[in-house]
Amino acid sequence: MAFRNILQTYAAPDWIRKSLSNIPRYRVQLGNLDTPIHKWNLPDVPEGFEVYIKRDDMTGSTLSGNKVRKLEFLLADAISRGCCHVITCGAIQSNHCRATAIAAAQLGLKTHLVLRADLQSTAGVGCQGNVLLDRLCGAAIYVVPNNMCYKTGLLPRMERIAQHIKQETGEESYLIPVGGSDGVGLYGYLEGFNELLTQGVPEQFDDIVFACGSGGTADGLALGNYLTKSKLKIHGVTVSDNRQYFLSQTAELLTQLRMEEVKAADIMDLIDGYKGQGYALSTPQELGEFYLLSYCRW
Ligand SMILES: Cc1ncc(COP(=O)(O)O)c(C=O)c1O
């Protein structure tokens, strides 16, 4: 049984309360927040520019990264609705799925992961990296073909798992989409934007640049920037899917929020063309450059 007493009442900042309805009632604390911001001495930064980094890799050692912020709201929602199971999906080595499995185990929820893999190769599934961590957390794993798309494949599969659990145990399941990017997970990066406000970011910076994998980080930051009338430019570099896909996903979210008058392309800049070999794939040369960069810093 999940730990209901871990739920904290969520008090949204004024700028969120004034503009949005359906605000989550609860949050759980998973991350070490606020994360620091510090100067990043990258090579080849053009003269007149400075780069700083928001250290969301420091949100927590086992959970780490941006997923934690969304899970604080998603798992609170699951617990408050009396769900005992969490079902989510992603690529075989998905960081979101690993973070969900760890956080859910901490909170007394059982996790089910629908993972896309190259079924032609057993090495494609295996028991290493995040899959090993998923299994150590007791997550049930369901492997599906790599090309299965969310709306027509993954979502119906998650719904069937939820039905099966209900029939077998009578227990309810909570479904989380790819990357935790939905109207509840959104609050992770609306709050993330609020953290940037308290750190004085809009006064000190011009641009925010980040990876756009499932779109939730982009949505939270872009909406936060828009709703607070801040003047930052929000740039997401697509690492899966493409600009058009994310713009239509954000348009759907804006409709859900009854903000149809806002155009996704007016509040965020999405940049294609930097995927290299593809999502989660690196060349030896790219890894070599990374090590060289790390080495040079010290
Ligand atoms: C470090 C980092 N930043 C950003 C993202 C993208 O986040 P989102 O899935 O919210 O688009 C990811 C995941 O893909 C990530 O690992």
mmCIF file with all atom_site columns, N, CA and C in Angstrom, residues 127-180:
data_model
loop_
_atom_site.group_PDB
_atom_site.id
_atom_site.type_symbol
_atom_site.label_atom_id
_atom_site.label_alt_id
_atom_site.label_comp_id
_atom_site.label_asym_id
_atom_site.label_entity_id
_atom_site.label_seq_id
_atom_site.pdbx_PDB_ins_code
_atom_site.Cartn_x
_atom_site.Cartn_y
_atom_site.Cartn_z
_atom_site.occupancy
_atom_site.B_iso_or_equiv
_atom_site.pdbx_formal_charge
_atom_site.auth_seq_id
_atom_site.auth_comp_id
_atom_site.auth_asym_id
_atom_site.auth_atom_id
_atom_site.pdbx_PDB_model_num
ATOM 1   N N  . CYS A 1 127 ? 19.964 -7.145  -19.311 1.00 0.00 ? 127 CYS A N  1
ATOM 2   C CA . CYS A 1 127 ? 19.743 -6.794  -17.906 1.00 0.00 ? 127 CYS A CA 1
ATOM 3   C C  . CYS A 1 127 ? 20.889 -5.892  -17.470 1.00 0.00 ? 127 CYS A C  1
ATOM 4   N N  . GLN A 1 128 ? 21.068 -4.815  -18.202 1.00 0.00 ? 128 GLN A N  1
ATOM 5   C CA . GLN A 1 128 ? 22.156 -3.913  -17.847 1.00 0.00 ? 128 GLN A CA 1
ATOM 6   C C  . GLN A 1 128 ? 21.655 -2.468  -17.823 1.00 0.00 ? 128 GLN A C  1
ATOM 7   N N  . GLY A 1 129 ? 22.485 -1.597  -17.257 1.00 0.00 ? 129 GLY A N  1
ATOM 8   C CA . GLY A 1 129 ? 22.142 -0.173  -17.194 1.00 0.00 ? 129 GLY A CA 1
ATOM 9   C C  . GLY A 1 129 ? 20.810 0.026   -16.472 1.00 0.00 ? 129 GLY A C  1
ATOM 10  N N  . ASN A 1 130 ? 19.952 0.850   -17.077 1.00 0.00 ? 130 ASN A N  1
ATOM 11  C CA . ASN A 1 130 ? 18.680 1.162   -16.422 1.00 0.00 ? 130 ASN A CA 1
ATOM 12  C C  . ASN A 1 130 ? 17.772 -0.053  -16.272 1.00 0.00 ? 130 ASN A C  1
ATOM 13  N N  . VAL A 1 131 ? 17.865 -1.019  -17.215 1.00 0.00 ? 131 VAL A N  1
ATOM 14  C CA . VAL A 1 131 ? 17.008 -2.215  -17.102 1.00 0.00 ? 131 VAL A CA 1
ATOM 15  C C  . VAL A 1 131 ? 17.355 -2.972  -15.824 1.00 0.00 ? 131 VAL A C  1
ATOM 16  N N  . LEU A 1 132 ? 18.639 -3.052  -15.513 1.00 0.00 ? 132 LEU A N  1
ATOM 17  C CA . LEU A 1 132 ? 19.061 -3.715  -14.274 1.00 0.00 ? 132 LEU A CA 1
ATOM 18  C C  . LEU A 1 132 ? 18.463 -2.979  -13.066 1.00 0.00 ? 132 LEU A C  1
ATOM 19  N N  . LEU A 1 133 ? 18.563 -1.629  -13.082 1.00 0.00 ? 133 LEU A N  1
ATOM 20  C CA . LEU A 1 133 ? 18.013 -0.849  -11.957 1.00 0.00 ? 133 LEU A CA 1
ATOM 21  C C  . LEU A 1 133 ? 16.494 -1.009  -11.870 1.00 0.00 ? 133 LEU A C  1
ATOM 22  N N  . ASP A 1 134 ? 15.834 -1.026  -13.046 1.00 0.00 ? 134 ASP A N  1
ATOM 23  C CA . ASP A 1 134 ? 14.370 -1.229  -13.060 1.00 0.00 ? 134 ASP A CA 1
ATOM 24  C C  . ASP A 1 134 ? 14.033 -2.544  -12.368 1.00 0.00 ? 134 ASP A C  1
ATOM 25  N N  . ARG A 1 135 ? 14.780 -3.591  -12.743 1.00 0.00 ? 135 ARG A N  1
ATOM 26  C CA . ARG A 1 135 ? 14.485 -4.924  -12.177 1.00 0.00 ? 135 ARG A CA 1
ATOM 27  C C  . ARG A 1 135 ? 14.796 -4.952  -10.678 1.00 0.00 ? 135 ARG A C  1
ATOM 28  N N  . LEU A 1 136 ? 15.897 -4.308  -10.281 1.00 0.00 ? 136 LEU A N  1
ATOM 29  C CA . LEU A 1 136 ? 16.250 -4.288  -8.853  1.00 0.00 ? 136 LEU A CA 1
ATOM 30  C C  . LEU A 1 136 ? 15.156 -3.613  -8.013  1.00 0.00 ? 136 LEU A C  1
ATOM 31  N N  . CYS A 1 137 ? 14.438 -2.678  -8.644  1.00 0.00 ? 137 CYS A N  1
ATOM 32  C CA . CYS A 1 137 ? 13.350 -1.991  -7.927  1.00 0.00 ? 137 CYS A CA 1
ATOM 33  C C  . CYS A 1 137 ? 12.066 -2.800  -7.964  1.00 0.00 ? 137 CYS A C  1
ATOM 34  N N  . GLY A 1 138 ? 12.108 -3.955  -8.590  1.00 0.00 ? 138 GLY A N  1
ATOM 35  C CA . GLY A 1 138 ? 10.922 -4.822  -8.610  1.00 0.00 ? 138 GLY A CA 1
ATOM 36  C C  . GLY A 1 138 ? 9.930  -4.472  -9.702  1.00 0.00 ? 138 GLY A C  1
ATOM 37  N N  . ALA A 1 139 ? 10.344 -3.667  -10.691 1.00 0.00 ? 139 ALA A N  1
ATOM 38  C CA . ALA A 1 139 ? 9.406  -3.294  -11.760 1.00 0.00 ? 139 ALA A CA 1
ATOM 39  C C  . ALA A 1 139 ? 9.116  -4.502  -12.650 1.00 0.00 ? 139 ALA A C  1
ATOM 40  N N  . ALA A 1 140 ? 7.859  -4.642  -13.059 1.00 0.00 ? 140 ALA A N  1
ATOM 41  C CA . ALA A 1 140 ? 7.515  -5.652  -14.072 1.00 0.00 ? 140 ALA A CA 1
ATOM 42  C C  . ALA A 1 140 ? 7.815  -5.038  -15.433 1.00 0.00 ? 140 ALA A C  1
ATOM 43  N N  . ILE A 1 141 ? 8.473  -5.814  -16.308 1.00 0.00 ? 141 ILE A N  1
ATOM 44  C CA . ILE A 1 141 ? 8.886  -5.257  -17.604 1.00 0.00 ? 141 ILE A CA 1
ATOM 45  C C  . ILE A 1 141 ? 8.175  -5.986  -18.747 1.00 0.00 ? 141 ILE A C  1
ATOM 46  N N  . TYR A 1 142 ? 7.622  -5.211  -19.675 1.00 0.00 ? 142 TYR A N  1
ATOM 47  C CA . TYR A 1 142 ? 6.941  -5.749  -20.841 1.00 0.00 ? 142 TYR A CA 1
ATOM 48  C C  . TYR A 1 142 ? 7.667  -5.157  -22.052 1.00 0.00 ? 142 TYR A C  1
ATOM 49  N N  . VAL A 1 143 ? 8.281  -6.020  -22.855 1.00 0.00 ? 143 VAL A N  1
ATOM 50  C CA . VAL A 1 143 ? 9.071  -5.510  -23.979 1.00 0.00 ? 143 VAL A CA 1
ATOM 51  C C  . VAL A 1 143 ? 8.217  -5.501  -25.250 1.00 0.00 ? 143 VAL A C  1
ATOM 52  N N  . VAL A 1 144 ? 8.270  -4.389  -25.974 1.00 0.00 ? 144 VAL A N  1
ATOM 53  C CA . VAL A 1 144 ? 7.499  -4.251  -27.220 1.00 0.00 ? 144 VAL A CA 1
ATOM 54  C C  . VAL A 1 144 ? 8.451  -3.792  -28.333 1.00 0.00 ? 144 VAL A C  1
ATOM 55  N N  . PRO A 1 145 ? 8.039  -3.952  -29.616 1.00 0.00 ? 145 PRO A N  1
ATOM 56  C CA . PRO A 1 145 ? 8.953  -3.572  -30.704 1.00 0.00 ? 145 PRO A CA 1
ATOM 57  C C  . PRO A 1 145 ? 9.295  -2.081  -30.695 1.00 0.00 ? 145 PRO A C  1
ATOM 58  N N  . ASN A 1 146 ? 10.489 -1.815  -31.165 1.00 0.00 ? 146 ASN A N  1
ATOM 59  C CA . ASN A 1 146 ? 11.045 -0.458  -31.197 1.00 0.00 ? 146 ASN A CA 1
ATOM 60  C C  . ASN A 1 146 ? 10.168 0.566   -31.898 1.00 0.00 ? 146 ASN A C  1
ATOM 61  N N  . ASN A 1 147 ? 9.447  0.102   -32.946 1.00 0.00 ? 147 ASN A N  1
ATOM 62  C CA . ASN A 1 147 ? 8.717  1.082   -33.764 1.00 0.00 ? 147 ASN A CA 1
ATOM 63  C C  . ASN A 1 147 ? 7.291  1.332   -33.264 1.00 0.00 ? 147 ASN A C  1
ATOM 64  N N  . MET A 1 148 ? 6.945  0.795   -32.094 1.00 0.00 ? 148 MET A N  1
ATOM 65  C CA . MET A 1 148 ? 5.564  0.965   -31.607 1.00 0.00 ? 148 MET A CA 1
ATOM 66  C C  . MET A 1 148 ? 5.328  2.428   -31.214 1.00 0.00 ? 148 MET A C  1
ATOM 67  N N  . CYS A 1 149 ? 4.270  3.046   -31.776 1.00 0.00 ? 149 CYS A N  1
ATOM 68  C CA . CYS A 1 149 ? 4.092  4.462   -31.451 1.00 0.00 ? 149 CYS A CA 1
ATOM 69  C C  . CYS A 1 149 ? 3.158  4.615   -30.239 1.00 0.00 ? 149 CYS A C  1
ATOM 70  N N  . TYR A 1 150 ? 3.179  5.795   -29.630 1.00 0.00 ? 150 TYR A N  1
ATOM 71  C CA . TYR A 1 150 ? 2.526  5.964   -28.328 1.00 0.00 ? 150 TYR A CA 1
ATOM 72  C C  . TYR A 1 150 ? 1.013  5.763   -28.408 1.00 0.00 ? 150 TYR A C  1
ATOM 73  N N  . LYS A 1 151 ? 0.351  6.566   -29.262 1.00 0.00 ? 151 LYS A N  1
ATOM 74  C CA . LYS A 1 151 ? -1.116 6.578   -29.209 1.00 0.00 ? 151 LYS A CA 1
ATOM 75  C C  . LYS A 1 151 ? -1.738 5.271   -29.685 1.00 0.00 ? 151 LYS A C  1
ATOM 76  N N  . THR A 1 152 ? -1.120 4.657   -30.706 1.00 0.00 ? 152 THR A N  1
ATOM 77  C CA . THR A 1 152 ? -1.749 3.455   -31.275 1.00 0.00 ? 152 THR A CA 1
ATOM 78  C C  . THR A 1 152 ? -1.192 2.165   -30.688 1.00 0.00 ? 152 THR A C  1
ATOM 79  N N  . GLY A 1 153 ? -0.050 2.231   -29.997 1.00 0.00 ? 153 GLY A N  1
ATOM 80  C CA . GLY A 1 153 ? 0.572  1.003   -29.502 1.00 0.00 ? 153 GLY A CA 1
ATOM 81  C C  . GLY A 1 153 ? 0.800  0.987   -27.998 1.00 0.00 ? 153 GLY A C  1
ATOM 82  N N  . LEU A 1 154 ? 1.614  1.929   -27.523 1.00 0.00 ? 154 LEU A N  1
ATOM 83  C CA . LEU A 1 154 ? 2.023  1.900   -26.110 1.00 0.00 ? 154 LEU A CA 1
ATOM 84  C C  . LEU A 1 154 ? 0.850  2.180   -25.168 1.00 0.00 ? 154 LEU A C  1
ATOM 85  N N  . LEU A 1 155 ? 0.054  3.197   -25.506 1.00 0.00 ? 155 LEU A N  1
ATOM 86  C CA . LEU A 1 155 ? -1.057 3.565   -24.619 1.00 0.00 ? 155 LEU A CA 1
ATOM 87  C C  . LEU A 1 155 ? -2.078 2.425   -24.504 1.00 0.00 ? 155 LEU A C  1
ATOM 88  N N  . PRO A 1 156 ? -2.543 1.853   -25.657 1.00 0.00 ? 156 PRO A N  1
ATOM 89  C CA . PRO A 1 156 ? -3.470 0.719   -25.526 1.00 0.00 ? 156 PRO A CA 1
ATOM 90  C C  . PRO A 1 156 ? -2.868 -0.440  -24.730 1.00 0.00 ? 156 PRO A C  1
ATOM 91  N N  . ARG A 1 157 ? -1.554 -0.667  -24.883 1.00 0.00 ? 157 ARG A N  1
ATOM 92  C CA . ARG A 1 157 ? -0.917 -1.752  -24.133 1.00 0.00 ? 157 ARG A CA 1
ATOM 93  C C  . ARG A 1 157 ? -0.944 -1.439  -22.621 1.00 0.00 ? 157 ARG A C  1
ATOM 94  N N  . MET A 1 158 ? -0.663 -0.205  -22.262 1.00 0.00 ? 158 MET A N  1
ATOM 95  C CA . MET A 1 158 ? -0.699 0.173   -20.841 1.00 0.00 ? 158 MET A CA 1
ATOM 96  C C  . MET A 1 158 ? -2.118 0.027   -20.295 1.00 0.00 ? 158 MET A C  1
ATOM 97  N N  . GLU A 1 159 ? -3.104 0.376   -21.119 1.00 0.00 ? 159 GLU A N  1
ATOM 98  C CA . GLU A 1 159 ? -4.506 0.254   -20.668 1.00 0.00 ? 159 GLU A CA 1
ATOM 99  C C  . GLU A 1 159 ? -4.879 -1.211  -20.438 1.00 0.00 ? 159 GLU A C  1
ATOM 100 N N  . ARG A 1 160 ? -4.375 -2.091  -21.326 1.00 0.00 ? 160 ARG A N  1
ATOM 101 C CA . ARG A 1 160 ? -4.678 -3.528  -21.155 1.00 0.00 ? 160 ARG A CA 1
ATOM 102 C C  . ARG A 1 160 ? -4.040 -4.064  -19.874 1.00 0.00 ? 160 ARG A C  1
ATOM 103 N N  . ILE A 1 161 ? -2.814 -3.603  -19.587 1.00 0.00 ? 161 ILE A N  1
ATOM 104 C CA . ILE A 1 161 ? -2.140 -4.045  -18.347 1.00 0.00 ? 161 ILE A CA 1
ATOM 105 C C  . ILE A 1 161 ? -2.962 -3.592  -17.136 1.00 0.00 ? 161 ILE A C  1
ATOM 106 N N  . ALA A 1 162 ? -3.441 -2.336  -17.183 1.00 0.00 ? 162 ALA A N  1
ATOM 107 C CA . ALA A 1 162 ? -4.242 -1.806  -16.063 1.00 0.00 ? 162 ALA A CA 1
ATOM 108 C C  . ALA A 1 162 ? -5.511 -2.634  -15.869 1.00 0.00 ? 162 ALA A C  1
ATOM 109 N N  . GLN A 1 163 ? -6.166 -3.004  -16.981 1.00 0.00 ? 163 GLN A N  1
ATOM 110 C CA . GLN A 1 163 ? -7.397 -3.823  -16.895 1.00 0.00 ? 163 GLN A CA 1
ATOM 111 C C  . GLN A 1 163 ? -7.088 -5.170  -16.279 1.00 0.00 ? 163 GLN A C  1
ATOM 112 N N  . HIS A 1 164 ? -5.979 -5.762  -16.709 1.00 0.00 ? 164 HIS A N  1
ATOM 113 C CA . HIS A 1 164 ? -5.584 -7.074  -16.215 1.00 0.00 ? 164 HIS A CA 1
ATOM 114 C C  . HIS A 1 164 ? -5.326 -7.009  -14.698 1.00 0.00 ? 164 HIS A C  1
ATOM 115 N N  . ILE A 1 165 ? -4.606 -5.968  -14.271 1.00 0.00 ? 165 ILE A N  1
ATOM 116 C CA . ILE A 1 165 ? -4.311 -5.810  -12.834 1.00 0.00 ? 165 ILE A CA 1
ATOM 117 C C  . ILE A 1 165 ? -5.618 -5.687  -12.048 1.00 0.00 ? 165 ILE A C  1
ATOM 118 N N  . LYS A 1 166 ? -6.532 -4.898  -12.583 1.00 0.00 ? 166 LYS A N  1
ATOM 119 C CA . LYS A 1 166 ? -7.822 -4.686  -11.902 1.00 0.00 ? 166 LYS A CA 1
ATOM 120 C C  . LYS A 1 166 ? -8.570 -6.014  -11.757 1.00 0.00 ? 166 LYS A C  1
ATOM 121 N N  . GLN A 1 167 ? -8.581 -6.788  -12.880 1.00 0.00 ? 167 GLN A N  1
ATOM 122 C CA . GLN A 1 167 ? -9.296 -8.078  -12.831 1.00 0.00 ? 167 GLN A CA 1
ATOM 123 C C  . GLN A 1 167 ? -8.661 -9.032  -11.823 1.00 0.00 ? 167 GLN A C  1
ATOM 124 N N  . GLU A 1 168 ? -7.310 -9.047  -11.824 1.00 0.00 ? 168 GLU A N  1
ATOM 125 C CA . GLU A 1 168 ? -6.609 -10.022 -10.976 1.00 0.00 ? 168 GLU A CA 1
ATOM 126 C C  . GLU A 1 168 ? -6.592 -9.630  -9.498  1.00 0.00 ? 168 GLU A C  1
ATOM 127 N N  . THR A 1 169 ? -6.451 -8.313  -9.232  1.00 0.00 ? 169 THR A N  1
ATOM 128 C CA . THR A 1 169 ? -6.217 -7.894  -7.837  1.00 0.00 ? 169 THR A CA 1
ATOM 129 C C  . THR A 1 169 ? -7.281 -6.934  -7.306  1.00 0.00 ? 169 THR A C  1
ATOM 130 N N  . GLY A 1 170 ? -8.062 -6.373  -8.203  1.00 0.00 ? 170 GLY A N  1
ATOM 131 C CA . GLY A 1 170 ? -9.045 -5.359  -7.792  1.00 0.00 ? 170 GLY A CA 1
ATOM 132 C C  . GLY A 1 170 ? -8.393 -3.991  -7.570  1.00 0.00 ? 170 GLY A C  1
ATOM 133 N N  . GLU A 1 171 ? -7.079 -3.889  -7.830  1.00 0.00 ? 171 GLU A N  1
ATOM 134 C CA . GLU A 1 171 ? -6.363 -2.630  -7.543  1.00 0.00 ? 171 GLU A CA 1
ATOM 135 C C  . GLU A 1 171 ? -6.312 -1.708  -8.772  1.00 0.00 ? 171 GLU A C  1
ATOM 136 N N  . GLU A 1 172 ? -6.221 -0.390  -8.470  1.00 0.00 ? 172 GLU A N  1
ATOM 137 C CA . GLU A 1 172 ? -6.209 0.612   -9.551  1.00 0.00 ? 172 GLU A CA 1
ATOM 138 C C  . GLU A 1 172 ? -4.780 0.931   -9.982  1.00 0.00 ? 172 GLU A C  1
ATOM 139 N N  . SER A 1 173 ? -4.656 1.307   -11.252 1.00 0.00 ? 173 SER A N  1
ATOM 140 C CA . SER A 1 173 ? -3.341 1.696   -11.795 1.00 0.00 ? 173 SER A CA 1
ATOM 141 C C  . SER A 1 173 ? -3.375 3.143   -12.256 1.00 0.00 ? 173 SER A C  1
ATOM 142 N N  . TYR A 1 174 ? -2.218 3.771   -12.250 1.00 0.00 ? 174 TYR A N  1
ATOM 143 C CA . TYR A 1 174 ? -2.064 5.158   -12.711 1.00 0.00 ? 174 TYR A CA 1
ATOM 144 C C  . TYR A 1 174 ? -1.157 5.128   -13.940 1.00 0.00 ? 174 TYR A C  1
ATOM 145 N N  . LEU A 1 175 ? -1.638 5.683   -15.045 1.00 0.00 ? 175 LEU A N  1
ATOM 146 C CA . LEU A 1 175 ? -0.862 5.644   -16.296 1.00 0.00 ? 175 LEU A CA 1
ATOM 147 C C  . LEU A 1 175 ? -0.091 6.951   -16.493 1.00 0.00 ? 175 LEU A C  1
ATOM 148 N N  . ILE A 1 176 ? 1.181  6.817   -16.815 1.00 0.00 ? 176 ILE A N  1
ATOM 149 C CA . ILE A 1 176 ? 2.034  7.994   -17.058 1.00 0.00 ? 176 ILE A CA 1
ATOM 150 C C  . ILE A 1 176 ? 2.546  7.903   -18.491 1.00 0.00 ? 176 ILE A C  1
ATOM 151 N N  . PRO A 1 177 ? 2.367  8.952   -19.308 1.00 0.00 ? 177 PRO A N  1
ATOM 152 C CA . PRO A 1 177 ? 2.839  8.881   -20.699 1.00 0.00 ? 177 PRO A CA 1
ATOM 153 C C  . PRO A 1 177 ? 4.364  8.963   -20.798 1.00 0.00 ? 177 PRO A C  1
ATOM 154 N N  . VAL A 1 178 ? 4.883  8.793   -21.996 1.00 0.00 ? 178 VAL A N  1
ATOM 155 C CA . VAL A 1 178 ? 6.327  8.874   -22.246 1.00 0.00 ? 178 VAL A CA 1
ATOM 156 C C  . VAL A 1 178 ? 6.903  10.117  -21.570 1.00 0.00 ? 178 VAL A C  1
ATOM 157 N N  . GLY A 1 179 ? 7.955  9.928   -20.807 1.00 0.00 ? 179 GLY A N  1
ATOM 158 C CA . GLY A 1 179 ? 8.677  11.069  -20.220 1.00 0.00 ? 179 GLY A CA 1
ATOM 159 C C  . GLY A 1 179 ? 7.913  11.795  -19.126 1.00 0.00 ? 179 GLY A C  1
ATOM 160 N N  . GLY A 1 180 ? 6.735  11.294  -18.751 1.00 0.00 ? 180 GLY A N  1
ATOM 161 C CA . GLY A 1 180 ? 5.950  11.976  -17.705 1.00 0.00 ? 180 GLY A CA 1
ATOM 162 C C  . GLY A 1 180 ? 5.436  13.328  -18.159 1.00 0.00 ? 180 GLY A C  1
#
